XYZ file of C-alpha atoms in Angstrom:
700
model
C -8.395 152.187 207.622
C -8.366 148.410 206.281
C -6.304 148.398 209.555
C -9.339 149.325 211.754
C -12.228 147.242 209.637
C -9.992 143.733 210.666
C -9.913 144.954 213.901
C -14.051 145.926 214.035
C -14.545 142.468 212.519
C -12.510 140.701 215.435
C -13.777 142.799 218.162
C -17.585 141.695 217.210
C -16.399 138.258 216.128
C -15.308 137.909 220.114
C -18.089 139.422 221.407
C -20.895 136.971 219.062
C -18.917 134.584 220.921
C -18.847 135.331 224.603
C -22.717 135.939 223.737
C -23.204 132.113 223.728
C -20.578 131.055 225.936
C -22.094 133.220 229.088
C -26.180 132.349 228.551
C -24.231 128.783 229.095
C -22.595 129.474 232.469
C -26.060 131.152 233.647
C -28.284 128.435 231.988
C -25.359 126.213 233.786
C -25.681 128.166 237.108
C -29.757 127.783 236.628
C -29.194 124.006 236.395
C -27.563 123.998 239.369
C -29.654 125.489 241.291
C -32.513 123.630 240.529
C -33.695 120.357 241.684
C -30.554 117.640 241.118
C -32.855 114.697 240.504
C -33.441 115.952 236.770
C -32.663 113.352 233.503
C -29.189 112.720 231.962
C -31.382 112.735 229.411
C -32.355 115.646 229.983
C -29.154 117.383 229.785
C -27.705 115.647 227.400
C -30.357 117.090 224.125
C -29.635 120.083 225.840
C -26.140 120.155 225.433
C -25.926 118.811 222.500
C -28.863 122.106 221.556
C -26.207 124.667 222.942
C -22.773 123.112 221.560
C -24.689 122.613 217.922
C -26.355 126.685 217.884
C -22.583 127.564 219.215
C -21.240 125.883 216.122
C -23.062 126.584 213.056
C -22.566 130.669 214.717
C -18.953 130.592 215.113
C -18.861 128.744 211.421
C -21.005 131.362 209.894
C -18.888 134.006 211.860
C -15.926 133.012 210.363
C -16.792 132.511 206.688
C -17.408 136.000 206.992
C -13.890 136.510 208.055
C -12.226 134.394 205.387
C -14.259 136.046 202.565
C -13.467 139.582 204.555
C -9.986 139.285 205.063
C -9.754 137.755 201.576
C -10.873 141.055 200.484
C -8.542 143.214 202.302
C -5.658 141.080 200.878
C -6.634 141.559 196.962
C -7.433 145.344 197.395
C -3.930 145.038 199.890
C -2.788 143.523 196.663
C -3.598 145.739 194.008
C -2.564 149.275 196.526
C 0.626 148.108 197.376
C 1.730 146.660 193.947
C 4.101 149.024 192.729
C 5.264 149.457 195.792
C 5.786 145.956 196.174
C 8.246 146.021 192.946
C 10.287 148.679 194.064
C 10.828 147.185 197.212
C 11.425 143.562 195.376
C 14.167 145.098 193.088
C 15.332 147.406 195.993
C 16.009 143.603 197.927
C 17.742 142.463 194.422
C 20.056 145.627 194.143
C 21.036 144.761 198.034
C 21.426 141.118 197.775
C 24.086 142.148 194.640
C 25.444 144.205 197.010
C 25.854 142.076 199.745
C 27.886 139.466 197.211
C 30.021 141.980 196.271
C 30.545 142.709 199.717
C 31.162 139.767 200.294
C 33.453 138.584 197.834
C 35.689 141.848 198.655
C 35.579 140.441 202.518
C 36.832 137.041 201.111
C 39.467 139.071 199.159
C 40.624 140.492 202.019
C 40.764 138.080 204.582
C 42.794 135.938 201.591
C 45.130 138.761 201.298
C 45.392 138.841 205.305
C 46.406 135.351 205.617
C 48.640 135.365 202.402
C 49.857 137.919 204.683
C 50.964 136.082 207.697
C 51.233 133.332 205.296
C 53.931 135.173 203.503
C 55.237 136.786 207.214
C 55.487 133.724 209.220
C 56.971 131.536 205.921
C 59.609 134.672 205.823
C 60.462 134.134 209.685
C 59.873 130.286 209.252
C 62.664 130.167 206.577
C 64.967 132.914 208.596
C 63.950 130.504 210.934
C 65.176 127.291 209.235
C 68.513 129.187 207.967
C 69.324 130.505 211.609
C 69.188 126.391 212.858
C 70.606 125.297 209.763
C 73.978 127.394 210.580
C 73.457 127.228 214.918
C 73.661 123.506 213.912
C 76.165 123.165 211.560
C 78.839 124.369 214.334
C 78.139 121.075 216.285
C 77.907 119.766 212.426
C 74.681 118.333 212.316
C 72.591 118.276 209.297
C 69.510 120.312 209.030
C 66.229 118.192 209.551
C 64.507 117.196 205.862
C 60.970 117.696 207.457
C 61.105 121.160 207.610
C 63.260 121.307 204.694
C 60.037 119.955 202.550
C 57.978 121.826 204.512
C 60.169 124.740 203.393
C 60.389 124.152 199.324
C 56.567 123.597 199.313
C 55.560 126.680 201.325
C 57.729 128.616 198.914
C 56.265 126.764 195.987
C 52.929 128.340 197.296
C 53.721 131.374 197.860
C 55.193 131.911 194.925
C 52.237 130.188 193.233
C 49.785 132.741 195.313
C 52.497 135.831 193.861
C 52.295 135.152 190.196
C 48.336 134.556 189.958
C 48.332 138.060 191.737
C 51.022 139.795 188.991
C 52.886 140.358 192.399
C 56.396 139.737 190.412
C 59.020 142.258 192.435
C 58.009 139.981 194.869
C 58.044 136.975 193.417
C 61.654 137.944 191.668
C 62.866 138.964 194.852
C 61.509 135.897 196.624
C 63.569 133.504 194.013
C 66.634 135.490 194.704
C 67.183 135.238 198.416
C 65.560 131.602 197.979
C 68.493 131.307 195.005
C 71.107 132.579 197.734
C 70.350 129.995 199.874
C 70.542 126.965 198.143
C 73.739 128.509 197.110
C 74.407 128.860 201.298
C 73.423 125.227 201.869
C 74.936 123.668 198.382
C 78.616 125.261 200.090
C 77.169 123.494 203.823
C 77.089 120.595 202.387
C 75.056 119.828 205.967
C 71.711 118.649 203.887
C 70.552 114.995 202.155
C 71.634 115.670 198.726
C 67.920 114.522 197.444
C 66.470 117.416 199.156
C 68.745 119.399 197.671
C 67.680 118.332 193.933
C 64.616 118.927 194.755
C 64.805 122.079 196.614
C 66.891 123.920 193.203
C 64.522 121.841 190.525
C 61.327 123.857 192.761
C 63.423 127.306 192.051
C 64.787 126.664 188.627
C 60.601 125.269 187.892
C 59.212 128.548 190.102
C 61.449 131.130 188.005
C 61.301 128.806 184.372
C 57.028 129.845 184.828
C 57.763 133.515 185.876
C 60.142 134.488 183.631
C 57.281 132.556 180.840
C 54.929 134.865 182.137
C 57.175 137.853 181.938
C 57.777 136.962 178.118
C 54.150 137.282 177.558
C 53.601 140.208 178.761
C 56.881 142.059 176.702
C 55.629 140.032 173.733
C 51.382 141.541 174.088
C 51.796 144.494 171.006
C 49.841 146.884 173.793
C 52.654 146.568 175.843
C 54.152 150.154 176.246
C 57.625 151.153 175.766
C 57.645 152.220 180.119
C 55.975 148.649 180.881
C 58.312 146.773 178.522
C 61.868 148.032 180.476
C 59.530 147.141 184.042
C 59.136 143.438 182.169
C 62.621 143.162 180.829
C 64.347 144.783 184.075
C 62.729 142.288 185.804
C 63.772 138.837 183.219
C 67.671 140.559 184.142
C 66.765 139.603 187.558
C 65.440 136.218 186.945
C 69.726 136.441 185.091
C 68.212 135.280 181.373
C 70.125 138.820 179.786
C 69.642 137.267 176.333
C 66.280 136.556 176.111
C 65.813 140.621 177.601
C 68.246 141.826 174.953
C 66.059 139.780 171.906
C 62.138 140.154 173.737
C 63.572 144.664 173.275
C 65.267 143.986 169.859
C 62.149 142.601 168.867
C 59.774 145.434 170.205
C 61.541 147.676 168.325
C 61.628 146.023 165.217
C 58.306 145.675 165.603
C 57.297 149.074 165.605
C 59.568 149.619 162.470
C 58.355 147.816 160.719
C 54.623 148.989 161.817
C 55.866 152.478 160.858
C 57.643 152.240 157.945
C 54.288 150.550 156.427
C 52.247 153.788 157.619
C 54.465 156.185 155.813
C 54.434 153.608 152.658
C 50.888 154.177 153.299
C 50.458 157.619 153.596
C 50.314 160.217 150.941
C 53.841 161.336 152.434
C 55.732 158.510 149.850
C 54.645 160.697 146.518
C 56.490 163.895 147.978
C 59.951 164.712 148.566
C 59.484 164.767 152.419
C 59.016 160.755 152.399
C 62.725 159.892 153.210
C 63.690 162.799 155.432
C 60.431 161.255 157.388
C 61.411 157.894 157.442
C 64.976 159.088 158.786
C 63.600 160.925 160.980
C 61.536 157.406 162.431
C 63.919 154.727 162.103
C 66.877 156.502 163.568
C 65.093 158.020 166.229
C 63.787 154.519 166.944
C 67.111 153.236 167.021
C 68.230 156.031 169.457
C 65.184 154.921 171.824
C 66.545 150.654 171.571
C 70.059 152.208 172.525
C 68.344 154.334 175.812
C 66.440 151.298 176.611
C 69.735 148.944 176.644
C 71.602 151.277 178.845
C 68.566 151.498 181.413
C 69.226 148.021 181.106
C 72.665 147.057 180.673
C 74.518 150.735 181.797
C 77.320 152.143 178.842
C 79.346 149.557 178.907
C 77.938 145.682 178.238
C 79.306 142.678 176.906
C 75.800 142.181 174.936
C 76.751 146.316 172.774
C 77.816 143.877 170.171
C 74.223 142.913 169.973
C 72.483 145.802 169.357
C 75.241 147.457 167.199
C 74.509 144.648 164.655
C 70.859 145.217 165.297
C 71.577 149.196 164.724
C 73.295 147.600 161.590
C 70.322 145.603 160.192
C 68.107 148.388 160.873
C 70.198 150.905 158.354
C 70.756 147.954 155.989
C 66.509 147.867 155.946
C 66.371 152.493 155.758
C 68.729 151.836 152.886
C 66.861 149.691 150.710
C 63.916 152.050 150.670
C 65.796 155.120 150.674
C 67.396 153.593 147.093
C 64.082 152.564 146.467
C 62.946 156.193 146.594
C 65.244 157.866 145.069
C 66.229 155.974 141.667
C 61.908 155.946 141.200
C 61.895 159.820 141.044
C 59.927 160.742 138.077
C 61.444 164.370 137.917
C 64.638 163.727 136.519
C 65.053 167.918 136.786
C 65.648 168.035 140.258
C 65.478 164.256 141.185
C 69.376 164.755 141.777
C 68.843 167.915 144.032
C 66.588 165.725 146.501
C 67.970 162.823 146.444
C 71.340 165.145 147.839
C 68.579 166.782 150.494
C 67.684 163.242 151.419
C 71.444 162.225 151.964
C 72.507 165.034 153.855
C 69.453 164.385 155.857
C 69.821 160.885 156.705
C 73.395 161.452 158.001
C 72.767 164.182 159.929
C 70.010 161.989 162.099
C 72.289 159.259 162.379
C 74.970 161.567 163.467
C 73.333 162.169 166.205
C 73.768 158.219 167.258
C 77.230 159.210 168.347
C 76.409 160.037 171.621
C 74.997 156.684 172.316
C 78.647 155.811 171.831
C 76.202 154.204 168.383
C 78.614 154.285 164.962
C 76.788 154.226 162.257
C 77.768 157.141 159.982
C 80.506 155.626 158.118
C 78.563 152.867 157.553
C 75.494 154.797 155.754
C 78.268 156.309 154.303
C 79.378 153.204 152.609
C 76.599 151.741 151.554
C 74.386 154.721 150.850
C 77.497 156.147 148.839
C 76.564 153.002 146.081
C 73.261 154.987 145.878
C 74.490 158.318 144.959
C 76.589 156.950 142.688
C 73.677 155.662 140.503
C 71.817 158.909 141.279
C 74.735 160.347 139.348
C 75.162 157.400 136.442
C 71.177 158.913 135.950
C 71.014 162.053 135.830
C 74.479 162.361 134.024
C 73.012 161.161 131.104
C 69.481 163.482 131.389
C 72.624 166.326 131.241
C 73.886 165.055 127.879
C 70.555 165.225 126.446
C 70.428 168.559 127.899
C 74.019 169.749 126.716
C 72.771 168.078 122.513
C 69.441 169.813 122.703
C 71.469 174.023 123.411
C 74.001 172.806 121.302
C 71.516 171.973 118.276
C 70.749 175.644 118.061
C 73.954 177.387 118.569
C 75.096 179.215 115.880
C 78.897 179.206 116.279
C 78.793 182.710 116.928
C 81.214 184.837 119.596
C 79.005 186.886 122.058
C 80.710 189.096 124.363
C 79.567 188.411 128.507
C 80.881 189.518 132.640
C 82.506 186.957 133.551
C 80.769 187.900 136.990
C 77.303 186.990 135.190
C 78.660 184.280 134.097
C 80.436 183.159 137.259
C 79.388 182.408 140.919
C 81.039 184.836 143.459
C 83.135 182.335 144.271
C 84.736 181.251 141.366
C 84.627 185.047 140.181
C 86.925 185.360 142.854
C 89.600 183.017 141.192
C 89.103 183.845 137.873
C 89.660 188.356 139.126
C 92.536 188.079 137.601
C 90.880 187.472 133.615
C 89.834 190.440 132.088
C 86.188 192.136 133.590
C 84.786 190.203 129.423
C 85.080 186.971 128.170
C 84.280 185.532 124.731
C 82.045 182.258 124.364
C 79.125 181.254 122.538
C 75.484 180.261 123.293
C 75.995 176.502 124.256
C 79.058 177.445 125.484
C 77.635 180.129 128.318
C 74.475 177.916 128.828
C 77.811 174.700 129.712
C 79.406 176.726 132.237
C 76.285 177.567 133.803
C 74.987 174.156 133.829
C 78.760 172.643 135.448
C 78.069 174.944 137.889
C 74.529 174.146 138.771
C 76.144 170.363 139.146
C 78.279 171.248 141.234
C 75.787 172.997 143.361
C 73.760 169.894 143.704
C 76.479 167.853 144.175
C 78.578 169.822 146.685
C 77.325 167.741 150.190
C 78.886 164.772 147.753
C 81.764 165.433 149.122
C 80.837 164.603 152.764
C 81.100 160.736 151.459
C 83.737 161.172 149.176
C 82.406 160.857 145.933
C 84.811 163.464 144.635
C 86.299 160.915 142.177
C 83.243 160.125 140.552
C 81.681 163.874 140.283
C 85.325 164.919 138.844
C 84.703 161.823 136.413
C 81.048 162.951 135.405
C 82.656 166.590 135.250
C 84.781 165.518 133.191
C 82.363 163.568 131.000
C 79.814 165.764 130.352
C 82.746 168.373 128.843
C 84.553 165.455 126.791
C 80.681 165.078 125.784
C 80.239 168.680 124.851
C 84.199 168.994 123.029
C 82.063 165.566 121.141
C 79.686 167.681 120.044
C 82.139 170.442 118.700
C 83.862 168.008 116.423
C 81.550 166.863 114.854
C 80.396 171.103 114.436
C 83.619 171.413 112.845
C 83.807 168.903 110.520
C 80.716 168.598 109.428
C 79.085 165.246 110.988
C 75.657 165.956 110.748
C 73.662 164.705 113.950
C 69.850 163.850 114.330
C 68.664 164.405 117.102
C 65.439 162.150 118.542
C 62.861 164.535 117.472
C 63.964 164.834 113.824
C 65.885 168.376 114.118
C 69.891 169.063 112.677
C 72.476 170.180 114.862
C 74.062 173.738 113.190
C 77.382 172.879 111.452
C 79.963 175.403 111.533
C 81.110 175.499 108.243
C 82.919 178.690 107.558
C 86.195 179.374 109.020
C 85.041 182.266 111.304
C 82.171 179.679 112.288
C 85.582 177.293 113.445
C 87.637 179.935 114.955
C 84.623 181.097 117.547
C 84.099 177.126 118.168
C 88.420 177.192 118.895
C 87.862 180.065 120.948
C 84.608 178.836 122.766
C 86.707 175.796 124.129
C 89.383 177.920 124.643
C 87.328 179.551 127.714
C 85.661 177.099 128.765
C 88.878 175.137 129.178
C 90.154 178.179 131.734
C 86.914 178.251 133.439
C 86.205 174.599 134.056
C 89.695 173.782 135.322
C 89.049 176.989 137.960
C 85.146 175.987 138.963
C 87.097 172.502 139.744
C 89.879 173.540 141.495
C 87.194 175.760 143.860
C 85.292 173.085 144.297
C 87.676 170.873 145.192
C 89.557 173.205 147.380
C 86.609 174.949 149.072
C 85.261 174.366 152.892
C 82.799 171.700 152.140
C 85.566 169.420 150.793
C 88.410 170.533 153.202
C 86.454 170.844 156.724
C 85.365 166.749 155.670
C 85.792 164.994 159.520
C 86.318 162.019 157.119
C 89.123 163.550 154.906
C 92.714 162.398 155.267
C 96.040 162.954 153.826
C 96.608 159.930 151.929
C 92.890 161.013 149.858
C 93.365 164.395 149.348
C 96.724 162.960 147.289
C 95.134 161.110 145.697
C 92.460 163.277 144.530
C 95.173 165.807 143.442
C 96.469 163.000 141.275
C 92.613 162.272 140.025
C 92.267 165.910 139.252
C 95.470 166.284 136.859
C 94.815 162.836 135.337
C 90.698 164.606 134.172
C 92.643 167.982 133.182
C 95.316 166.429 131.630
C 92.355 164.169 129.306
C 90.316 167.033 128.585
C 93.584 169.097 127.318
C 94.313 165.724 124.764
C 90.493 166.349 123.883
C 91.302 169.467 123.456
C 94.020 169.118 121.354
C 92.828 166.358 119.137
C 89.806 168.564 118.446
C 92.112 171.711 117.206
C 94.667 169.130 115.937
C 91.076 167.941 113.489
C 90.717 171.971 113.197
C 93.936 172.269 111.483
C 94.231 168.807 109.613
C 91.052 170.382 108.256
C 92.137 173.458 107.105
C 95.529 171.392 105.534
C 92.610 169.741 102.925
C 90.972 172.732 102.502
C 94.284 174.158 101.242
C 95.552 171.636 98.993
C 91.695 170.543 97.911
C 91.929 171.269 93.763
C 88.186 172.372 94.180
C 88.884 175.259 97.168
C 92.378 176.588 95.723
C 90.593 177.038 92.269
C 87.335 178.720 93.777
C 90.454 181.352 95.560
C 92.632 181.842 92.779
C 89.411 182.578 91.285
C 88.118 185.016 93.715
C 91.703 186.731 93.820
C 91.938 186.974 90.133
C 88.860 189.150 90.074
C 89.978 191.393 93.086
C 93.886 191.315 91.597
C 93.690 191.647 88.277
C 97.511 192.080 87.678
C 97.820 189.077 89.734
C 96.925 187.030 87.041
C 100.219 188.169 84.725
C 102.699 186.392 86.962
C 105.968 185.210 85.037
C 107.980 182.867 86.047
C 108.619 180.495 88.963
C 105.668 180.587 91.364
C 104.874 178.836 94.822
C 102.959 176.040 94.084
C 98.581 176.380 94.592
C 98.092 175.134 97.888
C 100.749 177.403 99.652
C 99.206 180.043 97.145
C 96.261 179.577 99.122
C 97.463 179.130 102.159
C 98.738 183.321 102.108
C 95.023 183.624 101.218
C 92.752 182.407 103.985
C 95.787 183.671 106.241
C 95.260 186.822 105.133
C 91.574 186.358 105.746
C 92.012 185.761 109.535
C 93.813 188.873 109.983
C 90.967 190.974 108.176
C 88.848 188.995 111.115
C 91.255 189.222 113.503
C 90.465 193.450 112.416
C 87.593 193.408 113.528
C 88.631 192.256 117.481
C 86.008 189.363 117.467
C 88.956 186.631 118.836
C 91.468 188.122 121.657
C 95.224 188.639 119.364
C 97.085 186.080 122.082
C 94.569 183.548 121.189
C 94.446 183.795 117.665
C 98.333 184.464 117.716
C 99.198 181.405 119.726
C 96.564 179.158 117.429
C 98.227 180.418 114.362
C 101.872 179.164 115.903
C 100.013 175.636 116.069
C 98.650 175.766 112.503
C 101.722 176.536 110.639
C 103.620 173.807 113.110
C 100.971 171.581 111.980
C 101.911 172.783 108.577
C 105.084 172.699 108.617
C 105.058 169.445 109.990
C 102.653 168.324 107.173
C 105.134 169.102 104.671
C 108.435 166.995 105.933
C 105.050 164.167 106.354
C 104.193 164.767 102.416
C 107.009 165.482 100.133
C 105.684 162.962 97.712
C 102.514 165.230 96.628
C 105.895 167.148 94.788
C 107.008 164.043 93.444
C 103.473 163.240 90.794
C 102.420 165.699 89.814
C 100.625 165.116 86.492
C 103.234 166.516 83.892
C 106.808 165.198 84.066
C 109.525 167.493 85.025
C 112.970 167.085 85.850
C 114.463 165.910 89.610
C 116.329 169.713 89.673
C 112.793 170.963 88.844
C 111.347 168.976 91.783
C 113.408 169.906 94.077
C 113.318 173.259 93.201
C 109.259 173.192 93.427
C 109.867 172.459 97.170
C 112.575 174.411 98.316
C 110.781 177.094 96.485
C 107.312 176.134 98.489
C 109.732 176.405 101.845
C 110.448 179.470 101.599
C 107.516 180.936 100.733
C 106.395 180.186 104.189
C 108.546 181.226 105.602
C 107.931 184.533 104.587
C 104.142 184.066 105.290
C 105.176 183.221 108.585
C 107.684 186.460 108.551
C 104.750 188.973 106.992
C 102.099 187.207 109.380
C 104.852 187.883 112.589
C 103.761 184.471 113.771
C 106.941 183.468 115.504
C 108.465 187.348 115.599
C 109.544 186.354 120.154
C 110.945 183.326 118.198
C 112.437 183.407 115.551
C 114.851 179.755 116.364
C 111.349 178.192 116.230
C 110.852 178.962 112.897
C 114.708 178.648 111.737
C 114.370 174.932 113.331
C 111.120 174.404 111.473
C 113.114 175.539 108.334
C 115.912 173.012 108.787
C 113.866 170.267 109.723
C 111.454 170.733 106.233
C 114.685 170.635 103.677
C 116.088 167.853 105.773
C 114.092 165.519 105.501
C 113.721 166.339 102.124
C 117.806 165.564 102.202
C 118.994 168.479 101.384
C 121.577 171.231 103.018
C 119.593 173.709 104.955
C 122.487 176.330 104.188
C 122.986 175.734 100.354
């Protein structure tokens, strides 16, 4: 519609213009046919009149056309504004795309140019080398200008390759140019100043490329695969020391981050912290070793740097291990958890053996001291446990099944003994505790801690013997809570204590021998014959020490028995009791044994009555009484003065007679009890020694 309106207006404008022109033409023709004698003035006026009219008419038409044109223009603008905006936006987008396309074209053009230049430079370099080789036959030096141009070209090419991060190509060019330089230096056909310039250019570009690779390797976000490529490039450039340092630095950073994350996590509070840490640390060492082998192969002069770094990382792990196991608040399960963590750490460390990293001896050496401290901490805890369950012991023997007391392995060892054993309540708990401790510490044999384990067990046993000694000697002991332990005041209680100790000695020695001769000890990969012999000496020393402690306790019992026998208060009490039981004994006339030996006789009769109840093992009790008789004879030999220090004045002959009577009475008591029934010569020797010590002839 709008274009047709404009066309109509323009047609009308042409028609209106044509009419005045036709009229003017007709007028000119008419006037030509008229008389030529018309005056000039009339022609001029007529012409002016016609021109003015045409101009006015034309102006009015033009104004009208302008108004219509403006109206059409504004109408078109308002109606097509949205289309115009869309077209404008499209044009803008097309302009941006065109700009990008232009940039891509320029880039491709540059790449093509660089490729052409590189090919040209390569060809040129080969041509230069060939020409140098050809000219060297005639001993003519290479043209300095060509070499200088080649140096500049190589520098520019390397700059472009480094800018575009085409590292492999840049390294290949540097290696080739380095070979060319060495060949030229060997041939000695080029000017020295140009060779120095050539060398300086290669060294400078190599340093720049090494720096670029170093910055890439130190990027905290670089992956292990990318790092490996970078390190290979640095090695190709000849700086293996830098490549090794960057490799170790990368894994050291990962180790630090991983340890920090583990410490910040909840795993530090549970029992899995050390396991996760060990798995992570030794896994990082393994990955570092794998990367190292990819760089240098299985054998490398730089392997010592990797081993040193691995030991440093292991030392850091040991610091965390020590801190964790020592800070464990759960004393009841702390030992087993520490041993389990140690086992897992050794297992992870052993996997590095396939990568030629022998860290296990180093780990064992440093972890042993930590585990020894853990043993000391738990030894003190076990002492408290022993003190607690002995405080409530009433020192009465009980019969227990050996199979219920000893574990399966130890029961087989003790299979030669009767089915039942005699123990007090604390003795049963003590042997159970010892077996539980051994079960927990058996894995420590792998790190050669037999000596520490033996010392710990021996210390616990001697602590228990010391408690038994206090119970027999009536020494009170106050607990932290203020309660007192039960004392073995009566003779049956004291005998029960000794019988209990005898059974514990037997079981303890069997358990320890079974522990040290088990598979955990004999199959240890670090076990040697010398260490076995040394440990056997320590075991013998441990057994001897415990036997001496038990013998000391038995000697204290004998001494207390003799003191009670010679005590006037005890003697009077027992004699009164005997007189009440046997009235005829108070009517004895003539020479009588000393009161002490009479008390001894009645005490031994009490023991016989206890033996009739089958409370103790007969063989053990008979052995104990023989030792007691020997102790009494020894006391007689060492205390002859008591016969001289009587209250009433007596003659020397009476003192000798009383001494002889007492010794013979003691001899008859022994014969009556049958204590040396199978060893009569022993009794005879004891009697002779007693008479000889008093200066008497045993045969008279």
